[in-house]
PDB file of C-alpha atoms in Angstrom:
ATOM      1  CA  MET P   1       0.028   0.015  -0.037  1.00  0.00           C
ATOM      2  CA  ALA P   2       1.392   3.424  -0.989  1.00  0.00           C
ATOM      3  CA  LYS P   3       2.308   5.691   1.915  1.00  0.00           C
ATOM      4  CA  LYS P   4      -0.234   8.394   2.475  1.00  0.00           C
ATOM      5  CA  SER P   5       0.611  12.047   2.021  1.00  0.00           C
ATOM      6  CA  SER P   6       0.819  14.329   5.005  1.00  0.00           C
ATOM      7  CA  SER P   7      -2.250  16.271   3.699  1.00  0.00           C
ATOM      8  CA  LEU P   8      -4.397  13.136   3.273  1.00  0.00           C
ATOM      9  CA  ILE P   9      -3.392  11.974   6.790  1.00  0.00           C
ATOM     10  CA  TRP P  10      -4.555  15.282   8.280  1.00  0.00           C
ATOM     11  CA  ILE P  11      -7.829  15.332   6.244  1.00  0.00           C
ATOM     12  CA  GLU P  12      -8.757  11.773   7.283  1.00  0.00           C
ATOM     13  CA  TYR P  13      -7.887  12.590  10.886  1.00  0.00           C
ATOM     14  CA  ALA P  14      -9.867  15.813  10.912  1.00  0.00           C
ATOM     15  CA  ALA P  15     -12.965  13.977   9.574  1.00  0.00           C
ATOM     16  CA  ALA P  16     -12.636  11.115  12.081  1.00  0.00           C
ATOM     17  CA  ARG P  17     -12.009  13.592  14.936  1.00  0.00           C
ATOM     18  CA  ALA P  18     -15.025  15.768  13.911  1.00  0.00           C
ATOM     19  CA  CYS P  19     -17.220  12.651  13.671  1.00  0.00           C
ATOM     20  CA  LEU P  20     -16.323  11.425  17.170  1.00  0.00           C
ATOM     21  CA  ALA P  21     -16.552  15.067  18.511  1.00  0.00           C
ATOM     22  CA  VAL P  22     -20.075  15.621  17.223  1.00  0.00           C
ATOM     23  CA  LEU P  23     -21.226  12.179  18.473  1.00  0.00           C
ATOM     24  CA  GLY P  24     -19.415  12.643  21.715  1.00  0.00           C
ATOM     25  CA  PHE P  25     -21.182  15.890  22.322  1.00  0.00           C
ATOM     26  CA  LEU P  26     -24.593  14.278  22.046  1.00  0.00           C
ATOM     27  CA  PRO P  27     -26.189  12.334  24.983  1.00  0.00           C
ATOM     28  CA  ARG P  28     -25.375   8.655  24.698  1.00  0.00           C
ATOM     29  CA  GLY P  29     -28.885   7.645  23.472  1.00  0.00           C
ATOM     30  CA  ALA P  30     -28.803  10.277  20.740  1.00  0.00           C
ATOM     31  CA  ALA P  31     -25.213   9.337  19.763  1.00  0.00           C
ATOM     32  CA  LEU P  32     -26.203   5.680  19.356  1.00  0.00           C
ATOM     33  CA  LYS P  33     -29.208   6.484  17.213  1.00  0.00           C
ATOM     34  CA  VAL P  34     -27.170   8.769  14.852  1.00  0.00           C
ATOM     35  CA  SER P  35     -24.282   6.283  14.604  1.00  0.00           C
ATOM     36  CA  VAL P  36     -26.652   3.479  13.823  1.00  0.00           C
ATOM     37  CA  PHE P  37     -28.287   5.591  11.068  1.00  0.00           C
ATOM     38  CA  ILE P  38     -24.858   6.373   9.601  1.00  0.00           C
ATOM     39  CA  MET P  39     -23.881   2.747   9.511  1.00  0.00           C
ATOM     40  CA  ARG P  40     -27.139   1.793   7.831  1.00  0.00           C
ATOM     41  CA  MET P  41     -26.185   4.170   5.005  1.00  0.00           C
ATOM     42  CA  VAL P  42     -22.771   2.611   4.388  1.00  0.00           C
ATOM     43  CA  PRO P  43     -23.901  -0.563   2.590  1.00  0.00           C
ATOM     44  CA  LEU P  44     -26.270   1.434   0.413  1.00  0.00           C
ATOM     45  CA  ILE P  45     -23.284   3.464  -0.796  1.00  0.00           C
ATOM     46  CA  LEU P  46     -20.714   0.704  -0.780  1.00  0.00           C
ATOM     47  CA  LYS P  47     -22.737  -2.017  -2.292  1.00  0.00           C
ATOM     48  CA  ASP P  48     -19.828  -4.498  -2.269  1.00  0.00           C
ATOM     49  CA  LEU P  49     -20.086  -4.685   1.511  1.00  0.00           C
ATOM     50  CA  ARG P  50     -23.746  -5.820   1.286  1.00  0.00           C
ATOM     51  CA  ARG P  51     -22.771  -8.383  -1.332  1.00  0.00           C
ATOM     52  CA  THR P  52     -19.928  -9.649   0.851  1.00  0.00           C
ATOM     53  CA  GLY P  53     -22.236 -10.008   3.839  1.00  0.00           C
ATOM     54  CA  LEU P  54     -24.848 -11.985   2.045  1.00  0.00           C
ATOM     55  CA  ILE P  55     -22.171 -14.331   0.637  1.00  0.00           C
ATOM     56  CA  ASN P  56     -20.800 -14.903   4.080  1.00  0.00           C
ATOM     57  CA  LEU P  57     -24.197 -15.506   5.528  1.00  0.00           C
ATOM     58  CA  GLU P  58     -25.113 -18.023   2.757  1.00  0.00           C
ATOM     59  CA  ILE P  59     -21.913 -19.926   3.778  1.00  0.00           C
ATOM     60  CA  ALA P  60     -22.666 -19.814   7.468  1.00  0.00           C
ATOM     61  CA  PHE P  61     -26.411 -20.363   7.263  1.00  0.00           C
ATOM     62  CA  PRO P  62     -27.382 -22.239   4.032  1.00  0.00           C
ATOM     63  CA  GLU P  63     -30.592 -23.456   5.775  1.00  0.00           C
ATOM     64  CA  LYS P  64     -31.886 -19.865   6.244  1.00  0.00           C
ATOM     65  CA  SER P  65     -33.943 -18.010   3.608  1.00  0.00           C
ATOM     66  CA  LEU P  66     -32.706 -14.946   1.836  1.00  0.00           C
ATOM     67  CA  ASP P  67     -35.026 -12.791   3.845  1.00  0.00           C
ATOM     68  CA  GLU P  68     -33.675 -14.173   7.077  1.00  0.00           C
ATOM     69  CA  ARG P  69     -30.088 -13.564   6.068  1.00  0.00           C
ATOM     70  CA  LYS P  70     -30.857 -10.025   4.931  1.00  0.00           C
ATOM     71  CA  ALA P  71     -32.405  -9.495   8.377  1.00  0.00           C
ATOM     72  CA  ILE P  72     -29.326 -10.765  10.127  1.00  0.00           C
ATOM     73  CA  LEU P  73     -27.054  -8.591   7.958  1.00  0.00           C
ATOM     74  CA  GLY P  74     -29.177  -5.490   8.739  1.00  0.00           C
ATOM     75  CA  ALA P  75     -29.030  -6.083  12.439  1.00  0.00           C
ATOM     76  CA  SER P  76     -25.238  -6.653  12.235  1.00  0.00           C
ATOM     77  CA  ILE P  77     -24.851  -3.251  10.534  1.00  0.00           C
ATOM     78  CA  GLU P  78     -26.823  -1.723  13.490  1.00  0.00           C
ATOM     79  CA  SER P  79     -24.407  -3.476  15.836  1.00  0.00           C
ATOM     80  CA  LEU P  80     -21.464  -1.708  14.107  1.00  0.00           C
ATOM     81  CA  GLY P  81     -23.297   1.566  14.662  1.00  0.00           C
ATOM     82  CA  ARG P  82     -23.448   0.820  18.378  1.00  0.00           C
ATOM     83  CA  VAL P  83     -19.630   0.228  18.338  1.00  0.00           C
ATOM     84  CA  LEU P  84     -19.118   3.688  16.823  1.00  0.00           C
ATOM     85  CA  GLY P  85     -21.645   5.323  19.060  1.00  0.00           C
ATOM     86  CA  GLU P  86     -20.220   3.956  22.330  1.00  0.00           C
ATOM     87  CA  LEU P  87     -16.681   4.764  21.160  1.00  0.00           C
ATOM     88  CA  SER P  88     -17.672   8.409  20.916  1.00  0.00           C
ATOM     89  CA  GLN P  89     -18.822   8.343  24.561  1.00  0.00           C
ATOM     90  CA  PHE P  90     -15.649   6.752  26.049  1.00  0.00           C
ATOM     91  CA  HIS P  91     -14.438  10.111  27.461  1.00  0.00           C
ATOM     92  CA  LYS P  92     -17.625  10.269  29.654  1.00  0.00           C
ATOM     93  CA  PHE P  93     -17.598   6.837  31.070  1.00  0.00           C
ATOM     94  CA  THR P  94     -16.729   6.216  34.745  1.00  0.00           C
ATOM     95  CA  ARG P  95     -16.341   2.890  36.449  1.00  0.00           C
ATOM     96  CA  SER P  96     -19.800   3.384  38.057  1.00  0.00           C
ATOM     97  CA  ARG P  97     -21.324   4.081  34.663  1.00  0.00           C
ATOM     98  CA  LEU P  98     -19.759   0.935  33.347  1.00  0.00           C
ATOM     99  CA  VAL P  99     -21.318  -1.087  36.071  1.00  0.00           C
ATOM    100  CA  GLU P 100     -24.717   0.253  34.952  1.00  0.00           C
ATOM    101  CA  MET P 101     -23.970  -0.512  31.231  1.00  0.00           C
ATOM    102  CA  ILE P 102     -22.260  -3.881  31.406  1.00  0.00           C
ATOM    103  CA  SER P 103     -22.968  -7.115  33.300  1.00  0.00           C
ATOM    104  CA  LEU P 104     -19.749  -8.803  34.437  1.00  0.00           C
ATOM    105  CA  ASP P 105     -20.531 -11.299  37.132  1.00  0.00           C
ATOM    106  CA  LEU P 106     -17.274 -11.656  39.104  1.00  0.00           C
ATOM    107  CA  SER P 107     -18.763 -14.849  40.811  1.00  0.00           C
ATOM    108  CA  ASP P 108     -19.238 -16.421  37.242  1.00  0.00           C
ATOM    109  CA  GLU P 109     -17.516 -19.742  36.524  1.00  0.00           C
ATOM    110  CA  ALA P 110     -15.397 -18.044  33.840  1.00  0.00           C
ATOM    111  CA  MET P 111     -14.306 -15.268  36.156  1.00  0.00           C
ATOM    112  CA  ARG P 112     -13.432 -17.780  38.863  1.00  0.00           C
ATOM    113  CA  LEU P 113     -11.233 -19.537  36.417  1.00  0.00           C
ATOM    114  CA  TYR P 114      -9.640 -16.248  35.395  1.00  0.00           C
ATOM    115  CA  LYS P 115      -8.735 -15.562  39.040  1.00  0.00           C
ATOM    116  CA  GLU P 116      -7.473 -19.172  39.668  1.00  0.00           C
ATOM    117  CA  THR P 117      -5.319 -18.943  36.632  1.00  0.00           C
ATOM    118  CA  GLU P 118      -3.818 -15.684  37.690  1.00  0.00           C
ATOM    119  CA  ALA P 119      -3.289 -16.927  41.289  1.00  0.00           C
ATOM    120  CA  GLY P 120      -1.219 -19.710  39.758  1.00  0.00           C
ATOM    121  CA  GLN P 121       0.821 -17.113  37.846  1.00  0.00           C
ATOM    122  CA  ARG P 122      -0.372 -18.477  34.487  1.00  0.00           C
ATOM    123  CA  GLY P 123      -1.232 -15.874  31.845  1.00  0.00           C
ATOM    124  CA  VAL P 124      -4.707 -15.432  30.290  1.00  0.00           C
ATOM    125  CA  LEU P 125      -4.906 -15.077  26.567  1.00  0.00           C
ATOM    126  CA  ILE P 126      -8.297 -13.647  25.455  1.00  0.00           C
ATOM    127  CA  THR P 127      -9.276 -14.519  21.940  1.00  0.00           C
ATOM    128  CA  THR P 128     -12.011 -12.236  20.894  1.00  0.00           C
ATOM    129  CA  GLY P 129     -13.346 -10.826  17.638  1.00  0.00           C
ATOM    130  CA  HIS P 130     -15.663  -8.385  15.873  1.00  0.00           C
ATOM    131  CA  LEU P 131     -18.739  -9.631  17.710  1.00  0.00           C
ATOM    132  CA  GLY P 132     -20.869  -7.415  19.906  1.00  0.00           C
ATOM    133  CA  ASN P 133     -18.911  -4.388  20.974  1.00  0.00           C
ATOM    134  CA  TRP P 134     -15.161  -5.207  20.973  1.00  0.00           C
ATOM    135  CA  GLU P 135     -14.134  -1.689  21.803  1.00  0.00           C
ATOM    136  CA  LEU P 136     -16.292  -1.578  24.892  1.00  0.00           C
ATOM    137  CA  SER P 137     -15.139  -5.063  25.770  1.00  0.00           C
ATOM    138  CA  VAL P 138     -11.532  -3.748  26.288  1.00  0.00           C
ATOM    139  CA  LEU P 139     -12.703  -0.696  28.188  1.00  0.00           C
ATOM    140  CA  GLY P 140     -15.247  -2.556  30.219  1.00  0.00           C
ATOM    141  CA  PHE P 141     -12.998  -5.420  31.204  1.00  0.00           C
ATOM    142  CA  ALA P 142     -10.452  -2.903  32.547  1.00  0.00           C
ATOM    143  CA  GLY P 143     -13.031  -0.738  34.289  1.00  0.00           C
ATOM    144  CA  LEU P 144     -14.915  -3.618  35.934  1.00  0.00           C
ATOM    145  CA  PHE P 145     -12.223  -6.175  36.577  1.00  0.00           C
ATOM    146  CA  LYS P 146      -8.628  -5.314  35.711  1.00  0.00           C
ATOM    147  CA  PRO P 147      -6.500  -3.668  32.922  1.00  0.00           C
ATOM    148  CA  ILE P 148      -5.268  -5.820  30.026  1.00  0.00           C
ATOM    149  CA  SER P 149      -2.667  -5.623  27.220  1.00  0.00           C
ATOM    150  CA  PHE P 150      -4.029  -6.162  23.731  1.00  0.00           C
ATOM    151  CA  LEU P 151      -2.497  -6.512  20.340  1.00  0.00           C
ATOM    152  CA  ALA P 152      -3.622  -3.925  17.749  1.00  0.00           C
ATOM    153  CA  ARG P 153      -2.754  -3.725  14.158  1.00  0.00           C
ATOM    154  CA  PRO P 154      -1.753  -0.148  13.492  1.00  0.00           C
ATOM    155  CA  GLN P 155      -4.091   2.012  11.353  1.00  0.00           C
ATOM    156  CA  ASP P 156      -2.628   3.240   8.071  1.00  0.00           C
ATOM    157  CA  ASN P 157      -3.240   6.753   9.395  1.00  0.00           C
ATOM    158  CA  PRO P 158      -0.971   7.403  12.362  1.00  0.00           C
ATOM    159  CA  LYS P 159      -2.992  10.214  13.757  1.00  0.00           C
ATOM    160  CA  ILE P 160      -6.156   8.202  13.824  1.00  0.00           C
ATOM    161  CA  ASP P 161      -4.191   5.392  15.362  1.00  0.00           C
ATOM    162  CA  ALA P 162      -2.932   7.568  18.199  1.00  0.00           C
ATOM    163  CA  MET P 163      -6.515   8.965  18.790  1.00  0.00           C
ATOM    164  CA  LEU P 164      -7.932   5.401  19.102  1.00  0.00           C
ATOM    165  CA  HIS P 165      -5.064   4.374  21.382  1.00  0.00           C
ATOM    166  CA  GLN P 166      -5.805   7.276  23.711  1.00  0.00           C
ATOM    167  CA  LEU P 167      -9.461   6.262  23.938  1.00  0.00           C
ATOM    168  CA  ARG P 168      -8.678   2.588  24.584  1.00  0.00           C
ATOM    169  CA  GLN P 169      -6.106   3.291  27.281  1.00  0.00           C
ATOM    170  CA  ARG P 170      -8.626   4.511  29.853  1.00  0.00           C
ATOM    171  CA  PHE P 171      -8.515   2.522  33.080  1.00  0.00           C
ATOM    172  CA  GLY P 172      -5.013   1.332  32.472  1.00  0.00           C
ATOM    173  CA  ASN P 173      -5.151  -0.778  29.262  1.00  0.00           C
ATOM    174  CA  SER P 174      -1.991  -1.132  27.284  1.00  0.00           C
ATOM    175  CA  PRO P 175      -2.188  -1.412  23.496  1.00  0.00           C
ATOM    176  CA  ILE P 176       0.672  -3.175  21.770  1.00  0.00           C
ATOM    177  CA  ASN P 177       1.656  -2.825  18.123  1.00  0.00           C
ATOM    178  CA  LYS P 178       0.708  -6.068  16.511  1.00  0.00           C
ATOM    179  CA  THR P 179       3.783  -6.051  14.254  1.00  0.00           C
ATOM    180  CA  ASN P 180       6.643  -8.057  15.644  1.00  0.00           C
ATOM    181  CA  SER P 181       4.950  -8.301  19.082  1.00  0.00           C
ATOM    182  CA  ALA P 182       5.205 -11.974  19.868  1.00  0.00           C
ATOM    183  CA  MET P 183       8.063 -11.805  22.343  1.00  0.00           C
ATOM    184  CA  LEU P 184       6.398  -9.033  24.288  1.00  0.00           C
ATOM    185  CA  GLY P 185       3.090 -10.900  24.319  1.00  0.00           C
ATOM    186  CA  ILE P 186       4.856 -14.061  25.651  1.00  0.00           C
ATOM    187  CA  LYS P 187       6.692 -12.022  28.286  1.00  0.00           C
ATOM    188  CA  ILE P 188       3.299 -10.483  29.518  1.00  0.00           C
ATOM    189  CA  LEU P 189       1.721 -13.994  29.766  1.00  0.00           C
ATOM    190  CA  ARG P 190       4.711 -15.557  31.434  1.00  0.00           C
ATOM    191  CA  GLU P 191       4.363 -12.845  34.124  1.00  0.00           C
ATOM    192  CA  GLY P 192       0.824 -13.761  34.756  1.00  0.00           C
ATOM    193  CA  GLY P 193      -0.769 -10.984  32.790  1.00  0.00           C
ATOM    194  CA  ILE P 194      -3.854 -10.836  30.462  1.00  0.00           C
ATOM    195  CA  LEU P 195      -3.384 -10.428  26.697  1.00  0.00           C
ATOM    196  CA  GLY P 196      -6.162  -9.825  24.271  1.00  0.00           C
ATOM    197  CA  ILE P 197      -6.107 -10.640  20.513  1.00  0.00           C
ATOM    198  CA  LEU P 198      -8.680 -10.172  17.738  1.00  0.00           C
ATOM    199  CA  SER P 199      -8.765 -13.638  16.242  1.00  0.00           C
ATOM    200  CA  ASP P 200     -11.649 -13.694  13.788  1.00  0.00           C
ATOM    201  CA  VAL P 201     -10.434 -11.956  10.597  1.00  0.00           C
ATOM    202  CA  ASN P 202      -8.922 -13.309   7.427  1.00  0.00           C
ATOM    203  CA  ALA P 203      -5.206 -13.827   7.631  1.00  0.00           C
ATOM    204  CA  HIS P 204      -2.364 -13.830   5.052  1.00  0.00           C
ATOM    205  CA  PRO P 205      -1.079 -17.270   4.366  1.00  0.00           C
ATOM    206  CA  LYS P 206       2.277 -16.315   5.983  1.00  0.00           C
ATOM    207  CA  GLU P 207       0.526 -15.301   9.164  1.00  0.00           C
ATOM    208  CA  GLY P 208      -2.147 -17.940   9.406  1.00  0.00           C
ATOM    209  CA  VAL P 209      -3.267 -21.509   9.283  1.00  0.00           C
ATOM    210  CA  PHE P 210      -6.418 -23.044   7.764  1.00  0.00           C
ATOM    211  CA  VAL P 211      -8.947 -24.265  10.193  1.00  0.00           C
ATOM    212  CA  PRO P 212     -12.736 -24.994   9.891  1.00  0.00           C
ATOM    213  CA  PHE P 213     -14.990 -21.939  10.357  1.00  0.00           C
ATOM    214  CA  PHE P 214     -18.719 -22.440   9.631  1.00  0.00           C
ATOM    215  CA  GLY P 215     -17.706 -25.610   7.593  1.00  0.00           C
ATOM    216  CA  LEU P 216     -15.281 -23.899   5.283  1.00  0.00           C
ATOM    217  CA  PRO P 217     -11.466 -23.603   5.727  1.00  0.00           C
ATOM    218  CA  ALA P 218     -10.599 -20.148   6.822  1.00  0.00           C
ATOM    219  CA  CYS P 219      -7.122 -18.740   7.011  1.00  0.00           C
ATOM    220  CA  THR P 220      -6.883 -17.742  10.694  1.00  0.00           C
ATOM    221  CA  THR P 221      -3.995 -15.977  12.612  1.00  0.00           C
ATOM    222  CA  SER P 222      -1.696 -18.443  14.190  1.00  0.00           C
ATOM    223  CA  GLY P 223      -0.319 -15.795  16.555  1.00  0.00           C
ATOM    224  CA  PRO P 224      -2.642 -16.537  19.490  1.00  0.00           C
ATOM    225  CA  ALA P 225      -1.864 -20.354  19.502  1.00  0.00           C
ATOM    226  CA  THR P 226       1.791 -19.770  18.990  1.00  0.00           C
ATOM    227  CA  ILE P 227       1.985 -17.251  21.887  1.00  0.00           C
ATOM    228  CA  ALA P 228      -0.223 -19.380  24.213  1.00  0.00           C
ATOM    229  CA  ILE P 229       1.835 -22.497  23.632  1.00  0.00           C
ATOM    230  CA  ARG P 230       5.198 -20.790  24.253  1.00  0.00           C
ATOM    231  CA  ALA P 231       3.904 -18.943  27.340  1.00  0.00           C
ATOM    232  CA  ASN P 232       1.927 -21.909  28.704  1.00  0.00           C
ATOM    233  CA  ALA P 233      -1.176 -19.584  28.969  1.00  0.00           C
ATOM    234  CA  VAL P 234      -4.769 -20.523  29.160  1.00  0.00           C
ATOM    235  CA  ILE P 235      -7.080 -19.365  26.322  1.00  0.00           C
ATOM    236  CA  TYR P 236     -10.426 -17.762  26.979  1.00  0.00           C
ATOM    237  CA  PRO P 237     -12.726 -16.654  24.116  1.00  0.00           C
ATOM    238  CA  THR P 238     -14.411 -13.518  25.527  1.00  0.00           C
ATOM    239  CA  PHE P 239     -16.978 -11.106  24.076  1.00  0.00           C
ATOM    240  CA  CYS P 240     -19.123  -8.147  25.106  1.00  0.00           C
ATOM    241  CA  ILE P 241     -22.620  -8.747  23.741  1.00  0.00           C
ATOM    242  CA  TRP P 242     -25.537  -6.331  23.523  1.00  0.00           C
ATOM    243  CA  GLU P 243     -28.656  -7.722  25.319  1.00  0.00           C
ATOM    244  CA  LYS P 244     -31.538  -5.895  23.829  1.00  0.00           C
ATOM    245  CA  SER P 245     -34.112  -7.215  26.343  1.00  0.00           C
ATOM    246  CA  GLU P 246     -31.986  -5.905  29.251  1.00  0.00           C
ATOM    247  CA  ASN P 247     -30.884  -2.679  27.459  1.00  0.00           C
ATOM    248  CA  ARG P 248     -27.276  -3.380  28.469  1.00  0.00           C
ATOM    249  CA  TYR P 249     -24.197  -5.326  27.596  1.00  0.00           C
ATOM    250  CA  ARG P 250     -23.081  -8.605  28.989  1.00  0.00           C
ATOM    251  CA  PHE P 251     -19.725 -10.457  28.904  1.00  0.00           C
ATOM    252  CA  VAL P 252     -20.027 -13.831  27.326  1.00  0.00           C
ATOM    253  CA  PHE P 253     -17.282 -16.469  27.719  1.00  0.00           C
ATOM    254  CA  GLY P 254     -16.405 -19.495  25.668  1.00  0.00           C
ATOM    255  CA  ARG P 255     -14.999 -22.524  27.305  1.00  0.00           C
ATOM    256  CA  GLN P 256     -11.463 -22.557  28.789  1.00  0.00           C
ATOM    257  CA  ILE P 257      -8.982 -23.912  26.265  1.00  0.00           C
ATOM    258  CA  GLU P 258      -5.647 -25.480  27.088  1.00  0.00           C
ATOM    259  CA  PRO P 259      -3.073 -25.095  24.316  1.00  0.00           C
ATOM    260  CA  VAL P 260      -2.276 -28.400  22.603  1.00  0.00           C
ATOM    261  CA  ARG P 261       1.310 -29.392  23.518  1.00  0.00           C
ATOM    262  CA  THR P 262       2.360 -32.649  21.888  1.00  0.00           C
ATOM    263  CA  GLY P 263       5.846 -31.404  20.954  1.00  0.00           C
ATOM    264  CA  ASN P 264       5.005 -31.086  17.233  1.00  0.00           C
ATOM    265  CA  ARG P 265       4.817 -27.295  17.097  1.00  0.00           C
ATOM    266  CA  LYS P 266       3.215 -27.008  13.678  1.00  0.00           C
ATOM    267  CA  SER P 267       0.254 -29.414  14.359  1.00  0.00           C
ATOM    268  CA  ASP P 268      -0.084 -27.967  17.931  1.00  0.00           C
ATOM    269  CA  VAL P 269      -0.663 -24.518  16.442  1.00  0.00           C
ATOM    270  CA  VAL P 270      -3.190 -25.715  13.924  1.00  0.00           C
ATOM    271  CA  GLU P 271      -5.124 -27.769  16.496  1.00  0.00           C
ATOM    272  CA  THR P 272      -5.090 -24.976  19.146  1.00  0.00           C
ATOM    273  CA  THR P 273      -6.197 -22.423  16.513  1.00  0.00           C
ATOM    274  CA  ALA P 274      -9.052 -24.790  15.513  1.00  0.00           C
ATOM    275  CA  LEU P 275     -10.146 -25.147  19.149  1.00  0.00           C
ATOM    276  CA  PHE P 276     -10.519 -21.508  19.893  1.00  0.00           C
ATOM    277  CA  THR P 277     -12.019 -20.763  16.371  1.00  0.00           C
ATOM    278  CA  ALA P 278     -14.703 -23.338  17.044  1.00  0.00           C
ATOM    279  CA  GLU P 279     -15.559 -21.541  20.278  1.00  0.00           C
ATOM    280  CA  ILE P 280     -15.750 -18.195  18.456  1.00  0.00           C
ATOM    281  CA  GLU P 281     -18.047 -19.790  15.842  1.00  0.00           C
ATOM    282  CA  LYS P 282     -20.220 -21.230  18.629  1.00  0.00           C
ATOM    283  CA  ILE P 283     -20.731 -17.798  20.057  1.00  0.00           C
ATOM    284  CA  ILE P 284     -21.358 -16.126  16.729  1.00  0.00           C
ATOM    285  CA  ARG P 285     -24.049 -18.700  16.076  1.00  0.00           C
ATOM    286  CA  ALA P 286     -25.700 -17.705  19.317  1.00  0.00           C
ATOM    287  CA  TYR P 287     -25.490 -13.964  18.389  1.00  0.00           C
ATOM    288  CA  PRO P 288     -25.384 -13.937  14.561  1.00  0.00           C
ATOM    289  CA  ASP P 289     -26.838 -10.443  14.417  1.00  0.00           C
ATOM    290  CA  GLN P 290     -23.824  -8.995  16.159  1.00  0.00           C
ATOM    291  CA  TRP P 291     -20.881 -10.257  14.017  1.00  0.00           C
ATOM    292  CA  MET P 292     -19.277  -8.257  11.315  1.00  0.00           C
ATOM    293  CA  TRP P 293     -20.477 -10.148   8.291  1.00  0.00           C
ATOM    294  CA  ILE P 294     -19.233  -7.458   5.809  1.00  0.00           C
ATOM    295  CA  HIS P 295     -15.595  -8.611   6.285  1.00  0.00           C
ATOM    296  CA  LYS P 296     -14.144 -11.031   3.623  1.00  0.00           C
ATOM    297  CA  ARG P 297     -13.453 -13.782   6.135  1.00  0.00           C
ATOM    298  CA  TRP P 298     -12.782 -16.412   3.473  1.00  0.00           C
ATOM    299  CA  LYS P 299     -10.760 -14.297   1.078  1.00  0.00           C
ATOM    300  CA  THR P 300      -7.588 -16.310   1.474  1.00  0.00           C
ATOM    301  CA  ARG P 301      -8.224 -19.789   0.013  1.00  0.00           C
ATOM    302  CA  PRO P 302      -6.205 -23.040   0.229  1.00  0.00           C
ATOM    303  CA  PRO P 303      -4.237 -23.751  -2.878  1.00  0.00           C
ATOM    304  CA  GLY P 304      -6.422 -25.007  -5.707  1.00  0.00           C
ATOM    305  CA  GLN P 305      -9.760 -23.904  -4.053  1.00  0.00           C
ATOM    306  CA  PRO P 306     -11.933 -21.386  -5.899  1.00  0.00           C
ATOM    307  CA  GLU P 307     -12.419 -17.743  -4.779  1.00  0.00           C
ATOM    308  CA  VAL P 308     -15.392 -17.089  -2.518  1.00  0.00           C
ATOM    309  CA  TYR P 309     -15.929 -13.378  -3.446  1.00  0.00           C
TER     310      TYR P 309
END
């Protein structure tokens, strides 16, 4: 990708800053309504996103009708609007406000396991994804439980990247540049820390392995498995889901996963990646209207297999 000019960087940054400032000035309810409306317009303008979403949903839910898949896609677009709207309000949130907004039961079985793992000085690797509100998940986990470190791929606009990092660092979180970050991630986990990694997007063949995802091989980042194996960390799929009936968010956890350690590093990485990917799929199936279906998840194909998009 060509390097952006200084003027383009400033124009993009000014637009993003203005958008968040306007939304951030509004009361939270109004900001969410406006951001949902904005996101509803995006697929109407960028029609390829709508096409991608419907292809993905046909792969994932072939048994559903076209109308059902369109309804899921529409709801997932609204979910993306909630992510934007909540992000604009981060500067207003206090710990007490987060308690009102998010349900995180510290007596829950998953939280008990978190605490036991930490007490034994084993690191916790959180595999998460673009399901529910991943931005609020990081902020909420730190505000309600404890700060975490998380890997983040740098934006191609450094000023927008810095702006997002500032928002995410509230309550003590530590963003880590995803590029060449494996050794730092291993160190954090070996010291009993918590490390979060987005693990649900298409990966380049050099960075990923193919594992089943909704019945189709998907190139998935091998980083979480590699780091967890080397650090002897426990893996927990973790998401912040919107519960419409309760008008609040709730942390949802997959089952605890022990990294596979047979001594064959290559197969151990593939099997461990398959285990946490299956958990992510299970939770997406439970909340299909909150996953980012407009992403080309099956873009990278195994050699000899036809293109999906």
